[in-house]
mmCIF file of N, CA and C in Angstrom:
data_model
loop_
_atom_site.group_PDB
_atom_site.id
_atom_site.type_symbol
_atom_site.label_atom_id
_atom_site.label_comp_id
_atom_site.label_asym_id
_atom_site.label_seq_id
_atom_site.Cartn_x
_atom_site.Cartn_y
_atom_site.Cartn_z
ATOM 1 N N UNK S 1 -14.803 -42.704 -29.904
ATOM 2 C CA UNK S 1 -14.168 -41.394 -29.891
ATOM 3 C C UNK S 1 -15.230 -40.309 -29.777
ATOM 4 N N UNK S 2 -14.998 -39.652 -29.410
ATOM 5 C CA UNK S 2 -15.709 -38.085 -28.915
ATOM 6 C C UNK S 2 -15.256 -37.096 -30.240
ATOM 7 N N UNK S 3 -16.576 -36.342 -30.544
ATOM 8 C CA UNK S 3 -16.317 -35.538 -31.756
ATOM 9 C C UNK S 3 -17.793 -34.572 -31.224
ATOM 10 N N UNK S 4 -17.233 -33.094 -31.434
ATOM 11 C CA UNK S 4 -17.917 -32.212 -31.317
ATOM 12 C C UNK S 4 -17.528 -30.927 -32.113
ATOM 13 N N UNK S 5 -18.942 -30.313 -32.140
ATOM 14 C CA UNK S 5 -18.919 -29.228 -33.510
ATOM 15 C C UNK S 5 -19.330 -27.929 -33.247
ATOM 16 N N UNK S 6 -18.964 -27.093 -33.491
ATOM 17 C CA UNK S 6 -19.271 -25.693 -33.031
ATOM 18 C C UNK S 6 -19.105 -24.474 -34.474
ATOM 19 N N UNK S 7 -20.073 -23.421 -33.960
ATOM 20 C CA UNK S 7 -20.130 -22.705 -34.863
ATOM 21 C C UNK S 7 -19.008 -21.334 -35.019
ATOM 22 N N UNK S 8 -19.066 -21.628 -33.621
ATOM 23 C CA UNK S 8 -18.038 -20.231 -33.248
ATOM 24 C C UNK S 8 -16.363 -20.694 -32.813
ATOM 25 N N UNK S 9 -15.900 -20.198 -33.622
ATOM 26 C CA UNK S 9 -14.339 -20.363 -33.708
ATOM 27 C C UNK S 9 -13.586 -20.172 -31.892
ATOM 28 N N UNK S 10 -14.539 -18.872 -31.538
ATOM 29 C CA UNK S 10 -14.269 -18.151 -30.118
ATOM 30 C C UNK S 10 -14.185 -19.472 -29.228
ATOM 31 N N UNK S 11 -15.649 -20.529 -29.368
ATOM 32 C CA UNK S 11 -15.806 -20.735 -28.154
ATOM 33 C C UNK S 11 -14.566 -22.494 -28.157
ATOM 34 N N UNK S 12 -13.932 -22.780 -29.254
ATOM 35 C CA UNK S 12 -13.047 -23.985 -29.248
ATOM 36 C C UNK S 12 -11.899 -23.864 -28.139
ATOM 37 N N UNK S 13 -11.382 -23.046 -27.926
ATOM 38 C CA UNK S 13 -10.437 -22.899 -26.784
ATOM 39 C C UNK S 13 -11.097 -23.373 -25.555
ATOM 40 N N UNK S 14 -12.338 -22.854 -25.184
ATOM 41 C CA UNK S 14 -12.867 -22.819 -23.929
ATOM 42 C C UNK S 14 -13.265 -24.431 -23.677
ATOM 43 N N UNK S 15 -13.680 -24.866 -25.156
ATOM 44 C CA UNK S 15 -14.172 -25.973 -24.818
ATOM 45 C C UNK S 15 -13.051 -27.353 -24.738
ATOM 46 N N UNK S 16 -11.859 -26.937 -25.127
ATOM 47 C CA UNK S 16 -10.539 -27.320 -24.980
ATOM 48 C C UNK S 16 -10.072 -27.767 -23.500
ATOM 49 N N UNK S 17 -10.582 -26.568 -23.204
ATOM 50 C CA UNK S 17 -9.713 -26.101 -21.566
ATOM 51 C C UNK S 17 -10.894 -27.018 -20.778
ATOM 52 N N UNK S 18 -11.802 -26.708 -20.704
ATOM 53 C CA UNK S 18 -13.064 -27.835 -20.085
ATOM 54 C C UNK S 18 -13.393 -29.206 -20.092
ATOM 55 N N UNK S 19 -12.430 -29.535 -21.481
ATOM 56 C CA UNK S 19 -12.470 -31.226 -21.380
ATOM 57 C C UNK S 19 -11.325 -31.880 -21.750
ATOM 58 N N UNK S 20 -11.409 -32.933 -22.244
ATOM 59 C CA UNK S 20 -10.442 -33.856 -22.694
ATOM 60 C C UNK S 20 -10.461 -33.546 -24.216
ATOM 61 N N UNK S 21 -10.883 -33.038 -24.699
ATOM 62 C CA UNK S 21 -10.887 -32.849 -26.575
ATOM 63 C C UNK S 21 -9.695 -32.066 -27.017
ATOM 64 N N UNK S 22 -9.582 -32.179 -28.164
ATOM 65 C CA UNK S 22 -8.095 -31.379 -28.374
ATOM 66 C C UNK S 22 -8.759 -30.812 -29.965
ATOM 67 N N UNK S 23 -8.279 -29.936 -30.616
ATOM 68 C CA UNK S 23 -8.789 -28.828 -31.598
ATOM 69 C C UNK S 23 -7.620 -28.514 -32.433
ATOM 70 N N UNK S 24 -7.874 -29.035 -33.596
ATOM 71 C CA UNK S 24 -7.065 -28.315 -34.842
ATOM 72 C C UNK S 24 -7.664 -26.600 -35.113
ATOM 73 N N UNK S 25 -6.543 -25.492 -34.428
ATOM 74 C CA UNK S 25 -7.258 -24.061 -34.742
ATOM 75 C C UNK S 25 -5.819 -23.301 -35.211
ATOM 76 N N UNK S 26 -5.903 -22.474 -35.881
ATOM 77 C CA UNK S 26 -4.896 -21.641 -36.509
ATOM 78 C C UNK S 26 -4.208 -20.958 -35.552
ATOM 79 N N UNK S 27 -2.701 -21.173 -35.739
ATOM 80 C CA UNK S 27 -1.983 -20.461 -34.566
ATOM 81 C C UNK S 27 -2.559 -18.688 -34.234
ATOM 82 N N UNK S 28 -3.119 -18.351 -34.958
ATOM 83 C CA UNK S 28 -3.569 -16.609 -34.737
ATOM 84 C C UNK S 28 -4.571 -16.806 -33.415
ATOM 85 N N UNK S 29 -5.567 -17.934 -33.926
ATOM 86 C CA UNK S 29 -6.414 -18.329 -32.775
ATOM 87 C C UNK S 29 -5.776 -18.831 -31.533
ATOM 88 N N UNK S 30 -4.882 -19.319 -31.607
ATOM 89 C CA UNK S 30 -4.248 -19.986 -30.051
ATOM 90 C C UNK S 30 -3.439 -18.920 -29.737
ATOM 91 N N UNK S 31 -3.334 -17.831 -30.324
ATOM 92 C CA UNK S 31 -2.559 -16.586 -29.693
ATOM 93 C C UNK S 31 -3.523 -15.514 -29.008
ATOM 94 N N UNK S 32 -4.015 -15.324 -29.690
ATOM 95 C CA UNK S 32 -5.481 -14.890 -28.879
ATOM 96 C C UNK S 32 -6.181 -15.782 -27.919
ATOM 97 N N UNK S 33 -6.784 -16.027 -27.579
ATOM 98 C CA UNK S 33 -7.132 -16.928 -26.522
ATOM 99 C C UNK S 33 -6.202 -17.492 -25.746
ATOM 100 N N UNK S 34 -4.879 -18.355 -25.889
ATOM 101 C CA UNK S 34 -4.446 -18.810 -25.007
ATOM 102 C C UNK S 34 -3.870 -17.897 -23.184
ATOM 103 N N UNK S 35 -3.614 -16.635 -23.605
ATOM 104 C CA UNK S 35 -3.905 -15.874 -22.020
ATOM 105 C C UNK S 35 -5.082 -16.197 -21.004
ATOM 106 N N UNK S 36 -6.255 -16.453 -22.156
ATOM 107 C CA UNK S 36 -7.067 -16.485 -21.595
ATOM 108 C C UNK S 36 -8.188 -18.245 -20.945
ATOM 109 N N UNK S 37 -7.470 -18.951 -21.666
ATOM 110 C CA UNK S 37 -8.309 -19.884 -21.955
ATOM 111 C C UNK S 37 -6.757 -21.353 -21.310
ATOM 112 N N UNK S 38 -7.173 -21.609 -20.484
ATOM 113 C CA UNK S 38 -5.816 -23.152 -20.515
ATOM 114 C C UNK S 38 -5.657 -23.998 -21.229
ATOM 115 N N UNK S 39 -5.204 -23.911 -22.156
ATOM 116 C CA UNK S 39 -4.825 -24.255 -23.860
ATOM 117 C C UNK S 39 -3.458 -24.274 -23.682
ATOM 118 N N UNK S 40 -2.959 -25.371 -24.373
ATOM 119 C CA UNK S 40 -1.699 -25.413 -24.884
ATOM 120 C C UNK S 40 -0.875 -25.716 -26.197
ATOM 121 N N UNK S 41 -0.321 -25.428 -26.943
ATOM 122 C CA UNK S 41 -0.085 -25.625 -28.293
ATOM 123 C C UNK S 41 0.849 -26.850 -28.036
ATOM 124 N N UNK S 42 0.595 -27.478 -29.152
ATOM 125 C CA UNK S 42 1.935 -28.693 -29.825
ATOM 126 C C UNK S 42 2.142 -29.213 -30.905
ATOM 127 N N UNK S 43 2.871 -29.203 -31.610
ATOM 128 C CA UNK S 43 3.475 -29.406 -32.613
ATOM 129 C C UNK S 43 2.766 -31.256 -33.169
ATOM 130 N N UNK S 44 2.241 -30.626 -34.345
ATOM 131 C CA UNK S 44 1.877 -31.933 -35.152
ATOM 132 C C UNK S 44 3.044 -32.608 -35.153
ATOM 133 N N UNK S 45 2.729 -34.242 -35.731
ATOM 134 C CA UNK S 45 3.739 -34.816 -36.303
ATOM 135 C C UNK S 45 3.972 -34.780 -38.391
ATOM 136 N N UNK S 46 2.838 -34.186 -38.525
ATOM 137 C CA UNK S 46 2.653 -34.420 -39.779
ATOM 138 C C UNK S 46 2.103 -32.842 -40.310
ATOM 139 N N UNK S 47 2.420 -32.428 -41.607
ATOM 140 C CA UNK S 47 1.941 -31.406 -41.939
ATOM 141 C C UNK S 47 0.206 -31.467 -42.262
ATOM 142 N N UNK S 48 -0.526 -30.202 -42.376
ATOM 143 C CA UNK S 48 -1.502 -29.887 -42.358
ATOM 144 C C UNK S 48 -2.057 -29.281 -43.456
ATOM 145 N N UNK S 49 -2.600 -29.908 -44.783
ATOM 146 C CA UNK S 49 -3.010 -29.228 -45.892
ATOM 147 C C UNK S 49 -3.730 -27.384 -45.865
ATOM 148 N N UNK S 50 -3.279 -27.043 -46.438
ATOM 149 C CA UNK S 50 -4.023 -25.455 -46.513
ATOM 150 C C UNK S 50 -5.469 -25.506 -46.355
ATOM 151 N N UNK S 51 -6.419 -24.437 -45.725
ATOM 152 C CA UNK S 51 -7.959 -24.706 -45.959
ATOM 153 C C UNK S 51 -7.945 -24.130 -46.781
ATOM 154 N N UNK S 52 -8.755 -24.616 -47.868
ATOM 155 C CA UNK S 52 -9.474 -23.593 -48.640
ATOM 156 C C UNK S 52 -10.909 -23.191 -48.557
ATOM 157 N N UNK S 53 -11.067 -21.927 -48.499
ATOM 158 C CA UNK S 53 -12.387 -21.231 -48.627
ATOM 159 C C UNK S 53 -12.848 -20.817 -50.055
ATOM 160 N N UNK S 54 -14.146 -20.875 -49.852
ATOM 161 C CA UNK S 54 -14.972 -20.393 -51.063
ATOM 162 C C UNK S 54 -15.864 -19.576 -50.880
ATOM 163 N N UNK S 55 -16.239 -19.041 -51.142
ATOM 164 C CA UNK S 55 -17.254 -17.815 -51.599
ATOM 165 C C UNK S 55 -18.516 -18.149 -52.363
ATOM 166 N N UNK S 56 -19.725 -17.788 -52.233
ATOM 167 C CA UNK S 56 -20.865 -17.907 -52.589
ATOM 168 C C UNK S 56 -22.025 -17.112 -52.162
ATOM 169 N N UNK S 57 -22.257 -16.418 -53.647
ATOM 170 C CA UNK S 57 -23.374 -15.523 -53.165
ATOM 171 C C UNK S 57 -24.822 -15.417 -54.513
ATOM 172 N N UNK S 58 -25.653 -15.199 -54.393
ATOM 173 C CA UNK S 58 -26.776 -14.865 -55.567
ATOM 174 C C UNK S 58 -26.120 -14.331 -56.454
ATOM 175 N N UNK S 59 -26.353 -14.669 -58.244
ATOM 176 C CA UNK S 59 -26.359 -14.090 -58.734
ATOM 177 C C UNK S 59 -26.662 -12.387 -59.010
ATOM 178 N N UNK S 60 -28.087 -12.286 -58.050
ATOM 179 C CA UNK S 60 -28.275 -11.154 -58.220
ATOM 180 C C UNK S 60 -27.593 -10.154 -57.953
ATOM 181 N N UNK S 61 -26.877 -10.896 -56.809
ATOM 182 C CA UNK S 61 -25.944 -9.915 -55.554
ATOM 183 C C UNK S 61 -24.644 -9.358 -56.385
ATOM 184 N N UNK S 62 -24.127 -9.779 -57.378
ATOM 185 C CA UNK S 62 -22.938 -9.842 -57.877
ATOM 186 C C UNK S 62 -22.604 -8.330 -58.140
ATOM 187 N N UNK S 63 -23.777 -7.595 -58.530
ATOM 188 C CA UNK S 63 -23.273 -5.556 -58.462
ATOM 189 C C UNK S 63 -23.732 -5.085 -57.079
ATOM 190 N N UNK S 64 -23.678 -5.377 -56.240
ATOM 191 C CA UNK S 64 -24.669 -4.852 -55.113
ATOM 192 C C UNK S 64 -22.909 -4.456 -54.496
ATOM 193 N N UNK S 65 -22.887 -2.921 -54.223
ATOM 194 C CA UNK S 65 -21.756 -2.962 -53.895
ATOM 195 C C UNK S 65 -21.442 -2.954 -52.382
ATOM 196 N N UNK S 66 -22.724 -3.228 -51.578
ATOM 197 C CA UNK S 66 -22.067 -4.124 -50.208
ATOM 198 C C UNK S 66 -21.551 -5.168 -50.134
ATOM 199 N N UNK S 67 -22.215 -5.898 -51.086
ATOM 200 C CA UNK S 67 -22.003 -7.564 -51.387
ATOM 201 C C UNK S 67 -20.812 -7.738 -51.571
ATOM 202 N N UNK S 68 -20.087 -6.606 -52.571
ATOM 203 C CA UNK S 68 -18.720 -6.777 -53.276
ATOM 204 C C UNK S 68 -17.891 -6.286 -52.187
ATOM 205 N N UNK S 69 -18.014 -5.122 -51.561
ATOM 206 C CA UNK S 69 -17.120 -4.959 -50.162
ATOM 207 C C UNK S 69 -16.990 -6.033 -49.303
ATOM 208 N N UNK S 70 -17.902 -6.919 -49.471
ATOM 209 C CA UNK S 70 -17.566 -7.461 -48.053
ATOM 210 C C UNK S 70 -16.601 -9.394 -48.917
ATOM 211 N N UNK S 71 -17.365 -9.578 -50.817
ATOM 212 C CA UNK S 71 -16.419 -10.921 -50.941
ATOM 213 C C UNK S 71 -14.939 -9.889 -50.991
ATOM 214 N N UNK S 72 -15.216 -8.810 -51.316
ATOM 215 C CA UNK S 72 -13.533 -8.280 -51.469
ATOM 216 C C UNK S 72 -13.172 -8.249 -49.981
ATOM 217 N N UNK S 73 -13.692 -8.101 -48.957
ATOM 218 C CA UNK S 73 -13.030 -8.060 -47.699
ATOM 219 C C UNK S 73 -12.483 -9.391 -47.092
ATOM 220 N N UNK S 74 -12.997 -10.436 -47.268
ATOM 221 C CA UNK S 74 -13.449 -11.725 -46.891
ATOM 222 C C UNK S 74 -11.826 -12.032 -47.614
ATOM 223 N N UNK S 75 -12.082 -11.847 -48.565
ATOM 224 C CA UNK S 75 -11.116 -12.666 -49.845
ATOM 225 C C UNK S 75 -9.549 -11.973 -49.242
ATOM 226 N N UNK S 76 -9.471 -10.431 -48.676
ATOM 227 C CA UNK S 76 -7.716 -9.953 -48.362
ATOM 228 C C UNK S 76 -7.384 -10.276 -47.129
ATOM 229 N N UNK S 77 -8.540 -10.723 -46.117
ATOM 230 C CA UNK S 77 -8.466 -11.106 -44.769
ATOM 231 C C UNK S 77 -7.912 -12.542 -44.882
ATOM 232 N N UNK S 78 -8.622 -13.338 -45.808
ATOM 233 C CA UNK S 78 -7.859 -14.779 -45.863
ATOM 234 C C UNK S 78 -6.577 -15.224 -46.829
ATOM 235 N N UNK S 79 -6.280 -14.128 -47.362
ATOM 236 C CA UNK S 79 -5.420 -14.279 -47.965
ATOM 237 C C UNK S 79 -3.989 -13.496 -47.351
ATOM 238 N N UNK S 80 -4.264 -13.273 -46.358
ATOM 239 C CA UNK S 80 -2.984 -13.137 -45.364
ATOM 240 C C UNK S 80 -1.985 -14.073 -44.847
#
């Protein structure tokens, strides 16, 4: 089996449309890209556990109030 890894969320569509691989990506992502990219959605047979994300930063960082804008930004963006 063929397994490949990427850093950028952007470029999974493209690399979709270019080969034979197929990509577990969040329907927001296949709505965006699919105009652009020859992608097609289909329906699992089986449900798909939630991701969970985590957060991690220096102790030190913990009053730094960029630091905190951005786990507070991070944290209402994924919790949509």
């Amino acid at each position: 089996s063929d397994l490949m890894a990427t850093q950028s969320v952007a470029a999974i569509p493209f690399i979709v449309a270019a080969s034979e691989l197929l990509a577990l990506i969040p329907r927001e992502v296949y709505e965006l890209f699919a105009p652009i990219a020859a992608i097609k959605a289909v329906s699992l047979p089986m449900q798909v556990p939630p991701v969970v994300v985590h957060e991690y930063w220096h102790p030190r960082m913990a009053g730094d109030p960029a630091n905190q804008f951005f786990r507070d930004f991070v944290y209402r963006v994924a919790s949509e």
